């Protein structure tokens, strides 16, 4: 890995690339190796210039040794998927071009050679019926490296799918670039991304129809337990307006219009456009617009207790110019609000044929990191630390909207995960309450702070942190995030707009780990001894057995606690 030069010729059997490009770049990477195998190329993270279109800035992938080879696929700012492309031979080429805008573009891509049809490719599959279960390869043992598993779920007609990951443990990194699970709202990976997840979580997803696609992608670095998931189906509610649906996720907006409904209005799929006309629909049995929240001309607005994303589909009969006149629009609005189910509300306004409003929720994770570079998360749990050791914590908002800010409002320590009356404040209302706390400036979709392991740990075997996280529009200078520390007198007039609480832990002292290891070693030594019991009187024998049992109980208890998890995955809450 690293920041490679503009383009390269690559011959390794696998490689990961961190690519950083500026304006007016045109760079070619060629992958070729005499391996009699094919290449799988994964673009697990890409960040183009905000105003770019597919015509001005993109990644083009060619199925062969040069850009004269057949075009295999294209990735651009509006791509609503985690692109995975496969060559038909042992060579592949990709070209990245950027427009003149002054902006730093970032990409993470990795590739590996594989043999189609081999045993290592035997994962995923078709799942049918009203409910079912599936899991990652080898679960609960660590999943294998370089796997790409795809599950296609199909429930009965006129139903939607609820997917729940009961257990989920993948490698954690900031943008889920290494190992990840991606969930799509339909029969293929072109159906619109519902979400991409990694680390420790218990995510849930809901489809807008009776089909869903789940992808597991792994690299060759670290492997963990993987996941166990179950799905169920529920009947679709009867819509007020016929055959129109809107689905909102933290990543995208998805609008589905039936051809019969459009025909009843006198329109065809060629008559449709969003605010940005370059964003085109996918046409199957229905007409589907699926795009990242902050793209395709979407307008974002702070509504006080929620954030709304609004786009408009303009309609015009064939042969006429597209206009924005009375009765020629469908308005789609995603309202990001918490403690709400994603129900669709249909209303008709005087200026549009139809207005669709759906509620969605942001997702946030929190984790500890090894240093203030925040590049290597702590992957194990419990997190054993020394007293006065500096700990680095980061809360990450998972959304395709780059103009959101994460603010750590309150962070409190508790001795138990059920949070009783005993507490220790690190941060309260944006104000540092512990003199070792240092908060970092806002950075993209991350909120960061550090602190030293505190005296609270001396009195309790485990400590958990519960943090209240506030999400703000970074362009709003009057937001809660911009106000910072709020004194007691001012709190009543500073309402929180979008807020959640998330939990991370447990944290334990290393001396407890050493004590546990010592107890285990004593237990093992005692078990290995086979003395002649006739050498001891009854009282001595009873004493040895009692001590051994106590040590065994302690060791088993500590082993049990090691299975608790230190990362969290929560939905953002608003008051």
C-alpha atoms as one frame of an Amber mdcrd trajectory, in Angstrom:
protein
   0.000   0.000   0.000   0.981   3.681   0.022   0.373   6.543  -2.371   1.501
   5.252  -5.772   2.611   7.416  -8.629   0.229   8.321 -11.418  -0.277   4.885
 -12.913   1.807   1.713 -12.719   2.395  -1.705 -14.228   1.471  -4.338 -11.639
   2.524  -7.992 -11.713   2.030  -9.193  -8.120  -0.599 -11.908  -7.465  -2.455
  -9.427  -5.237  -2.009  -5.825  -4.157  -3.792  -2.977  -2.390  -3.449   0.613
  -3.627  -4.164   3.875  -1.834  -4.429   6.442  -4.603  -4.490  10.207  -4.149
  -4.980  12.435  -7.193  -5.472  16.130  -7.801  -6.956  18.098 -10.713  -6.403
  17.272 -14.402  -5.030  13.786 -13.792  -5.064  10.990 -16.345  -3.449   7.869
 -14.903  -3.363   4.282 -16.127  -2.759   1.148 -14.058  -2.146  -2.118 -15.895
  -2.435  -5.477 -14.127  -0.948  -8.459 -15.936   0.534 -11.791 -14.899   1.017
 -15.088 -16.702  -1.106 -16.994 -14.228  -3.843 -18.541 -16.387  -6.254 -16.972
 -13.928  -8.668 -14.054 -13.940  -8.521 -10.834 -11.918 -11.014  -9.516  -9.389
 -10.758  -5.739  -8.875 -12.517  -4.123  -5.864 -12.997  -0.348  -5.558 -13.893
  -0.365  -1.869 -13.601   3.409  -1.434 -13.699   6.325  -3.867 -14.081  10.041
  -3.350 -14.365  12.211  -6.451 -14.701  15.985  -6.636 -18.173  17.005  -5.362
 -19.281  18.701  -8.579 -17.992  16.002 -10.929 -20.052  14.057 -13.440 -19.308
  10.748 -15.138 -18.348  12.645 -18.283 -15.726  14.830 -16.571 -14.300  12.505
 -13.909 -14.366   8.741 -13.601 -12.606   5.403 -13.344 -12.832   3.285 -16.501
 -11.933  -0.409 -16.330 -10.894  -2.284 -19.474 -10.927  -6.049 -19.951  -7.394
  -6.489 -21.250  -3.846  -5.096 -21.315  -4.646  -1.562 -22.538  -7.314   1.123
 -22.799  -8.043  -0.209 -26.303  -9.485  -3.355 -24.708 -13.278  -3.688 -24.252
 -14.761  -1.443 -21.555 -15.649  -3.591 -18.548 -17.228  -0.904 -16.377 -17.148
   2.694 -15.156 -17.113   4.204 -11.661 -17.959   7.837 -10.938 -19.308  10.065
  -8.179 -22.888   8.890  -8.688 -22.049   5.172  -8.499 -24.381   3.722  -5.871
 -22.498   0.487  -5.212 -19.165  -0.971  -4.125 -17.836  -1.817  -7.597 -16.334
  -5.284  -8.069 -15.164  -6.102 -11.602 -13.712  -9.308 -13.008 -11.573  -9.771
 -16.098 -12.015 -12.552 -18.644  -8.269 -13.245 -18.791  -5.040 -12.559 -16.866
  -4.822  -8.845 -17.734  -6.842  -5.786 -16.802  -6.403  -2.015 -17.118  -8.016
   0.911 -15.335  -7.842   4.621 -16.119  -8.625   7.425 -13.654  -9.296  10.896
 -15.036 -10.105  14.022 -12.999 -11.515  17.420 -13.936  -9.887  20.858 -13.311
 -11.536  21.409  -9.907  -9.049  21.941  -7.050  -9.859  18.972  -4.828  -7.950
  15.984  -3.446  -9.465  12.739  -4.719  -8.938   9.534  -2.740  -9.359   5.930
  -3.831  -8.721   2.547  -2.263  -8.584  -0.408  -4.607  -7.265  -3.929  -4.285
  -7.040  -6.817  -6.711  -6.191 -10.502  -6.652  -5.970 -13.358  -9.146  -8.361
 -16.278  -8.737  -9.613 -19.367 -10.554 -13.358 -19.276 -11.335 -15.186 -22.410
 -10.292 -12.562 -23.445  -7.737 -13.449 -24.518  -4.186 -12.304 -21.161  -2.847
 -15.092 -19.549  -4.877 -17.769 -21.800  -3.396 -19.730 -19.398  -1.194 -22.919
 -17.376  -1.362 -25.948 -18.713  -3.214 -29.675 -18.381  -3.804 -32.062 -18.054
  -0.861 -35.801 -18.362  -1.475 -38.858 -18.540   0.715 -40.429 -16.273   3.339
 -37.514 -16.610   5.792 -34.083 -18.163   6.129 -30.585 -17.989   7.596 -27.049
 -17.814   6.209 -23.526 -17.144   7.476 -20.035 -16.295   6.295 -17.669 -19.125
   5.264 -16.275 -21.105   8.244 -18.471 -19.240  10.760 -17.881 -18.994  13.708
 -14.234 -19.685  12.812 -12.364 -16.890  10.984 -13.453 -16.345   7.390 -10.909
 -17.077   4.610  -8.973 -14.399   2.740  -9.757 -13.121  -0.761 -13.393 -14.180
  -0.827 -16.254 -12.623  -2.731 -19.548 -14.194  -1.658 -22.911 -13.097  -3.027
 -26.275 -14.162  -1.592 -29.410 -13.446  -3.645 -32.544 -13.427  -1.474 -36.012
 -13.737  -3.005 -39.116 -13.676  -0.811 -42.750 -14.177  -1.945 -44.267 -11.551
  -4.221 -45.854  -8.449  -2.699 -43.564  -8.619   0.328 -40.413  -6.898   1.535
 -37.394  -8.357   3.321 -36.135  -7.601   6.832 -32.497  -8.674   7.241 -30.869
  -8.893  10.684 -27.252  -9.770  11.430 -27.437 -11.582  14.779 -23.647 -11.764
  15.079 -21.245  -9.627  13.058 -17.466  -9.279  13.437 -15.371  -8.168  10.442
 -12.103  -6.281  10.280 -12.678  -2.638  11.196 -11.273   0.326   9.301 -12.471
   3.872   8.826 -14.256   3.483   5.478 -14.777  -0.301   5.459 -12.122  -0.580
   2.751 -10.637  -3.974   3.679 -13.288  -6.521   4.708 -16.911  -5.481   4.344
 -20.485  -6.598   3.816 -22.592  -4.651   1.311 -26.395  -4.949   1.110 -28.352
  -3.997  -2.019 -32.038  -3.215  -2.421 -32.887  -5.620  -5.209 -31.876  -8.725
  -7.195 -28.374  -7.541  -8.201 -25.549  -5.277  -7.074 -26.893  -2.671  -9.509
 -30.071  -2.333  -7.442 -28.984   0.472  -5.106 -26.798   0.255  -1.995 -28.637
   0.027   1.316 -25.394   0.058   3.308 -21.810  -1.143   3.737 -20.734  -2.471
   7.137 -17.555  -3.687   8.859 -16.177  -4.056  12.399 -18.446  -5.061  15.272
 -22.119  -4.410  14.652 -25.650  -5.777  14.681 -27.019  -4.017  11.599 -30.496
  -4.444  10.172 -31.716  -3.684   6.652 -35.089  -3.497   4.959 -35.752  -3.847
   1.249 -38.381  -2.032  -0.784 -39.405  -5.205  -2.640 -39.190  -8.995  -2.347
 -35.529  -9.194  -3.435 -32.237  -8.331  -1.746 -28.557  -8.987  -2.481 -25.842
  -9.416   0.187 -22.104  -9.351  -0.601 -19.161 -10.346   1.609 -15.733  -9.204
   0.380 -12.450  -9.984   2.187  -8.793  -9.186   1.624  -5.660 -10.901   2.999
  -4.899  -8.905   6.163  -6.973  -9.866   9.238  -9.801 -12.377   9.561 -12.404
 -12.558  12.314 -15.541 -14.513  13.165 -17.633 -13.204  10.276 -21.410 -13.100
  10.573 -24.604 -15.023  11.112 -27.740 -13.517   9.567 -31.427 -14.254   9.274
 -34.091 -12.751   7.046 -37.854 -12.669   7.173 -40.521 -11.263   4.879 -43.499
  -9.070   5.649 -46.337  -8.051   3.320 -45.911  -4.772   1.510 -48.387  -2.117
   2.679 -50.882  -0.996   0.077 -49.746   2.405  -1.206 -52.115   5.324  -1.502
 -50.695   6.074  -4.916 -50.263   3.078  -7.253 -46.859   1.419  -7.681 -44.563
   4.180  -6.485 -42.065   3.716  -3.656 -39.278   5.716  -2.044 -36.602   4.143
   0.172 -34.069   6.166   2.185 -30.845   4.869   3.741 -27.817   6.667   5.233
 -26.193   6.216   1.838 -28.772   6.646  -0.881 -32.229   7.548  -2.109 -34.112
   4.991  -4.222 -37.277   5.832  -6.189 -39.215   3.080  -7.956 -41.943   3.937
 -10.491 -43.982   1.299 -12.266 -44.337   1.550 -16.037 -48.083   1.111 -15.734
 -48.309   4.104 -13.412 -46.231   6.227 -15.793 -48.364   5.068 -18.702 -51.500
   6.137 -16.830 -49.999   9.626 -16.726 -49.060   9.482 -20.395 -45.293   9.248
 -19.773 -42.503   6.846 -20.706 -39.156   6.185 -19.028 -37.401   8.331 -21.629
 -39.467  11.289 -20.378 -37.897  11.351 -16.900 -35.027  13.305 -15.356 -33.797
  14.316 -11.906 -32.509  17.763 -10.906 -29.235  16.632 -12.495 -30.231  15.297
 -15.944 -27.033  13.201 -16.197 -28.341  10.846 -13.485 -30.313   8.312 -15.474
 -32.669   5.586 -14.234 -32.261   1.829 -14.522 -35.195   0.391 -16.460 -36.373
  -3.162 -15.694 -39.975  -4.087 -14.947 -39.996  -0.689 -13.235 -38.148   2.590
 -13.620 -35.609   2.944 -10.800 -33.642   6.022  -9.741 -30.991   5.102  -7.167
 -28.274   7.579  -6.186 -26.165   8.749  -3.194 -27.990  11.143  -0.870 -25.961
  14.265  -1.655 -25.718  13.792  -5.433 -27.776  14.216  -8.593 -28.811  17.758
  -7.675 -30.359  16.781  -4.346 -31.189  19.759  -2.117 -30.389  19.399   1.599
 -32.200  21.434   4.254 -31.964  21.754   8.026 -35.515  21.319   9.333 -34.643
  21.864  12.992 -35.364  18.345  14.222 -34.247  16.504  11.084 -32.332  16.829
   7.820 -34.227  16.519   4.565 -32.877  15.581   1.143 -35.169  16.511  -1.745
 -34.945  15.745  -5.441 -37.484  16.168  -8.212 -38.342  13.933 -11.148 -39.508
  16.072 -14.045 -41.928  14.617 -16.537 -42.663  15.671 -20.093 -44.614  13.822
 -22.820 -42.515  12.429 -25.662 -41.466  15.046 -28.186 -41.817  18.049 -25.867
 -39.243  19.923 -23.823 -38.936  19.002 -20.165 -40.354  21.797 -18.054 -41.161
  22.413 -14.405 -44.813  23.331 -14.643 -47.870  22.499 -12.623 -48.619  18.776
 -12.775 -45.278  17.767 -14.316 -43.225  16.729 -11.271 -42.776  13.980  -8.714
 -41.062  15.278  -5.579 -39.073  12.744  -3.534 -37.956  13.684  -0.020 -35.857
  11.704   2.487 -36.263  12.921   6.047 -33.392  11.683   8.238 -34.939  11.327
  11.650 -34.554   8.863  14.495 -36.830   6.445  16.308 -38.881   6.271  13.132
 -39.622   3.327  10.886 -38.956   3.773   7.201 -42.553   4.211   6.169 -43.546
   5.959   2.970 -46.006   8.855   3.148 -47.730   9.941  -0.043 -49.163  13.442
  -0.407 -50.340  15.406  -3.399 -49.451  19.086  -3.687 -50.715  21.810  -5.978
 -47.361  22.013  -7.743 -46.645  18.342  -8.363 -48.311  15.158  -9.501 -47.100
  13.443  -6.369 -44.896  14.010  -3.340 -43.136  11.049  -1.750 -41.667  11.359
   1.733 -39.760   8.568   3.466 -37.994   8.548   6.810 -34.465   7.222   7.223
 -31.771   7.109   9.889 -28.043   7.782   9.977 -25.712   5.090  11.282 -22.709
   5.672  13.527 -19.913   3.509  14.967 -17.407   4.185  17.735 -14.040   2.540
  18.371 -10.717   2.928  20.151  -7.496   3.442  18.157  -3.818   2.769  18.851
  -2.601   6.349  18.331  -3.623   9.877  17.364  -3.183   8.990  13.688  -6.503
   7.089  14.021  -5.323   4.607  11.394  -5.265   1.338  13.397  -8.387   0.505
  15.423  -8.242  -1.718  18.493  -9.615  -5.020  17.192  -9.752  -7.015  20.420
 -12.067  -6.878  23.406 -11.852  -6.328  26.323  -9.404  -3.470  25.812  -6.683
  -3.880  28.455  -4.831  -0.664  29.353  -2.410   0.693  31.923  -3.514   3.260
  34.466  -2.866   6.767  33.024  -2.400   5.304  29.518  -3.696   7.635  26.801
  -6.721   6.238  24.969  -7.868   7.478  21.542 -11.575   7.277  20.640 -13.333
   8.051  17.357 -17.018   8.211  16.417 -17.680   7.770  12.693 -20.843   8.692
  10.820 -21.508   6.404   7.857 -23.106   8.451   5.093 -22.418   9.496   1.527
 -23.120  13.128   2.461 -19.663  14.756   2.899 -21.101  17.929   4.491 -22.044
  16.495   7.865 -20.178  17.083  11.122 -19.840  14.763  14.129 -19.712  16.361
  17.599 -19.022  14.584  20.911 -21.554  16.220  23.243 -21.313  14.023  26.341
 -19.240  10.977  27.258 -19.706   9.221  30.602 -18.034   6.158  32.153 -20.092
   3.411  33.829 -18.937   0.258  35.635 -21.580  -1.902  33.928 -23.122  -1.915
  30.435 -26.612  -1.399  31.925 -25.489   2.047  33.244 -26.442   2.484  36.863
 -26.098   5.465  39.170 -22.283   5.350  39.522 -20.819   7.508  36.753 -17.703
   9.461  35.849 -17.993  12.312  33.328 -15.307  12.754  30.703 -17.269  15.250
  28.584 -20.562  16.969  29.448 -22.466  19.291  27.065 -19.345  19.687  24.948
 -17.231  20.714  27.959 -14.238  18.628  29.075 -14.857  17.475  32.658 -11.720
  15.362  33.036  -8.498  17.367  32.876  -6.857  14.754  30.615  -9.503  14.985
  27.865  -8.466  16.568  24.570 -10.966  16.880  21.713  -9.742  17.096  18.130
 -11.063  19.503  15.460 -13.864  18.143  13.298 -12.560  15.963  10.460 -14.888
  14.834   7.659 -17.483  12.469   9.193 -15.471  11.788  12.363 -15.536  13.042
  15.959 -12.356  12.353  17.946 -11.015  12.760  21.465  -8.348  11.320  23.738
  -8.070  10.853  27.507  -6.032   8.989  30.081  -7.234   5.816  31.764  -8.770
   7.241  34.934  -8.969   6.310  38.586 -12.481   4.943  38.001 -10.747   1.776
  36.746  -9.125   1.156  40.140 -12.493   0.512  41.775 -14.264  -1.585  39.126
 -13.191  -4.586  37.017 -14.692  -3.171  33.794 -15.623   0.276  32.545 -17.867
   1.204  29.612 -18.241   4.566  27.894 -21.615   5.894  26.772 -21.299   8.904
  24.483 -23.974  11.253  23.150 -23.130  12.093  19.540 -24.617  15.102  17.739
 -24.745  15.300  13.915 -24.812  18.745  12.268 -24.799  20.278   8.822 -21.189
  21.462   8.491 -22.371  24.482   6.470 -24.578  25.709   9.332 -22.527  28.162
  11.431 -25.264  28.293  14.094 -25.475  24.545  14.628 -24.974  22.764  17.945
 -21.607  21.516  16.689 -20.408  25.066  16.011 -21.298  26.229  19.549 -18.935
  23.852  21.307 -18.981  23.855  25.112 -22.321  25.042  26.505 -22.490  26.324
  30.077 -25.301  25.280  32.410 -27.087  28.613  31.973 -27.209  28.344  28.190
 -28.232  24.719  27.757 -31.974  25.355  27.702 -31.734  27.556  24.621 -29.415
  25.219  22.679 -31.555  22.368  21.377 -29.877  19.340  19.827 -30.855  18.640
  16.251 -29.712  15.069  15.602 -28.460  13.046  18.520 -27.675   9.462  19.451
 -25.939   7.629  22.253 -23.453   4.895  21.517 -21.527   2.542  23.784 -17.922
   1.316  23.636 -16.108  -1.068  25.990 -15.303  -2.798  28.193 -12.002  -1.229
  29.299  -9.955  -3.142  31.879  -6.592  -2.722  33.583  -3.671  -4.822  32.373
  -2.955  -5.839  35.951  -6.285  -7.698  35.889  -5.202  -9.472  32.700  -1.917
 -10.497  34.316  -3.804 -11.711  37.374  -6.128 -13.751  35.179  -3.205 -15.282
  33.278  -1.451 -16.092  36.559  -4.620 -17.730  37.878  -4.931 -19.837  34.743
  -1.294 -20.965  34.934  -1.704 -21.935  38.599  -4.803 -23.917  37.725  -2.964
 -25.759  34.943  -0.018 -26.579  37.253  -2.351 -27.833  39.954  -4.167 -30.017
  37.441  -0.898 -31.581  36.233   0.104 -32.704  39.742  -0.977 -36.256  40.693
   0.122 -36.714  44.338  -0.549 -39.750  46.480  -3.601 -38.616  48.426  -2.637
 -40.825  51.377   0.235 -38.393  52.081  -2.256 -35.699  53.121  -4.713 -35.627
  55.932  -8.331 -34.684  55.245  -7.957 -31.025  56.161  -4.973 -30.432  53.852
  -6.740 -32.121  50.937  -9.859 -30.044  51.450  -7.771 -26.851  51.451  -6.070
 -27.682  48.109  -9.330 -28.569  46.389 -11.034 -25.392  47.618  -8.259 -23.119
  46.336  -8.158 -24.900  42.970 -11.899 -24.496  42.497 -11.725 -20.815  43.267
  -8.966 -20.340  40.718 -10.904 -22.233  38.084 -13.997 -20.077  38.646 -11.954
 -16.892  38.278 -10.296 -18.125  35.102 -13.566 -19.200  33.496 -15.230 -15.918
  34.422 -12.445 -13.892  32.867 -12.476 -15.988  29.733 -16.189 -15.425  29.465
 -15.745 -11.653  29.686 -13.181 -11.709  26.910 -15.966 -12.461  24.494 -17.630
  -9.137  25.150 -17.160  -6.610  22.415 -15.564  -3.193  22.403 -17.108  -1.583
  19.349 -20.664  -0.399  18.815 -22.951   0.192  15.889 -25.901   2.394  16.621
 -28.491   4.433  14.810 -28.359   8.195  15.298 -31.014   9.438  17.701 -32.653
  12.845  17.754 -34.421  14.208  20.833
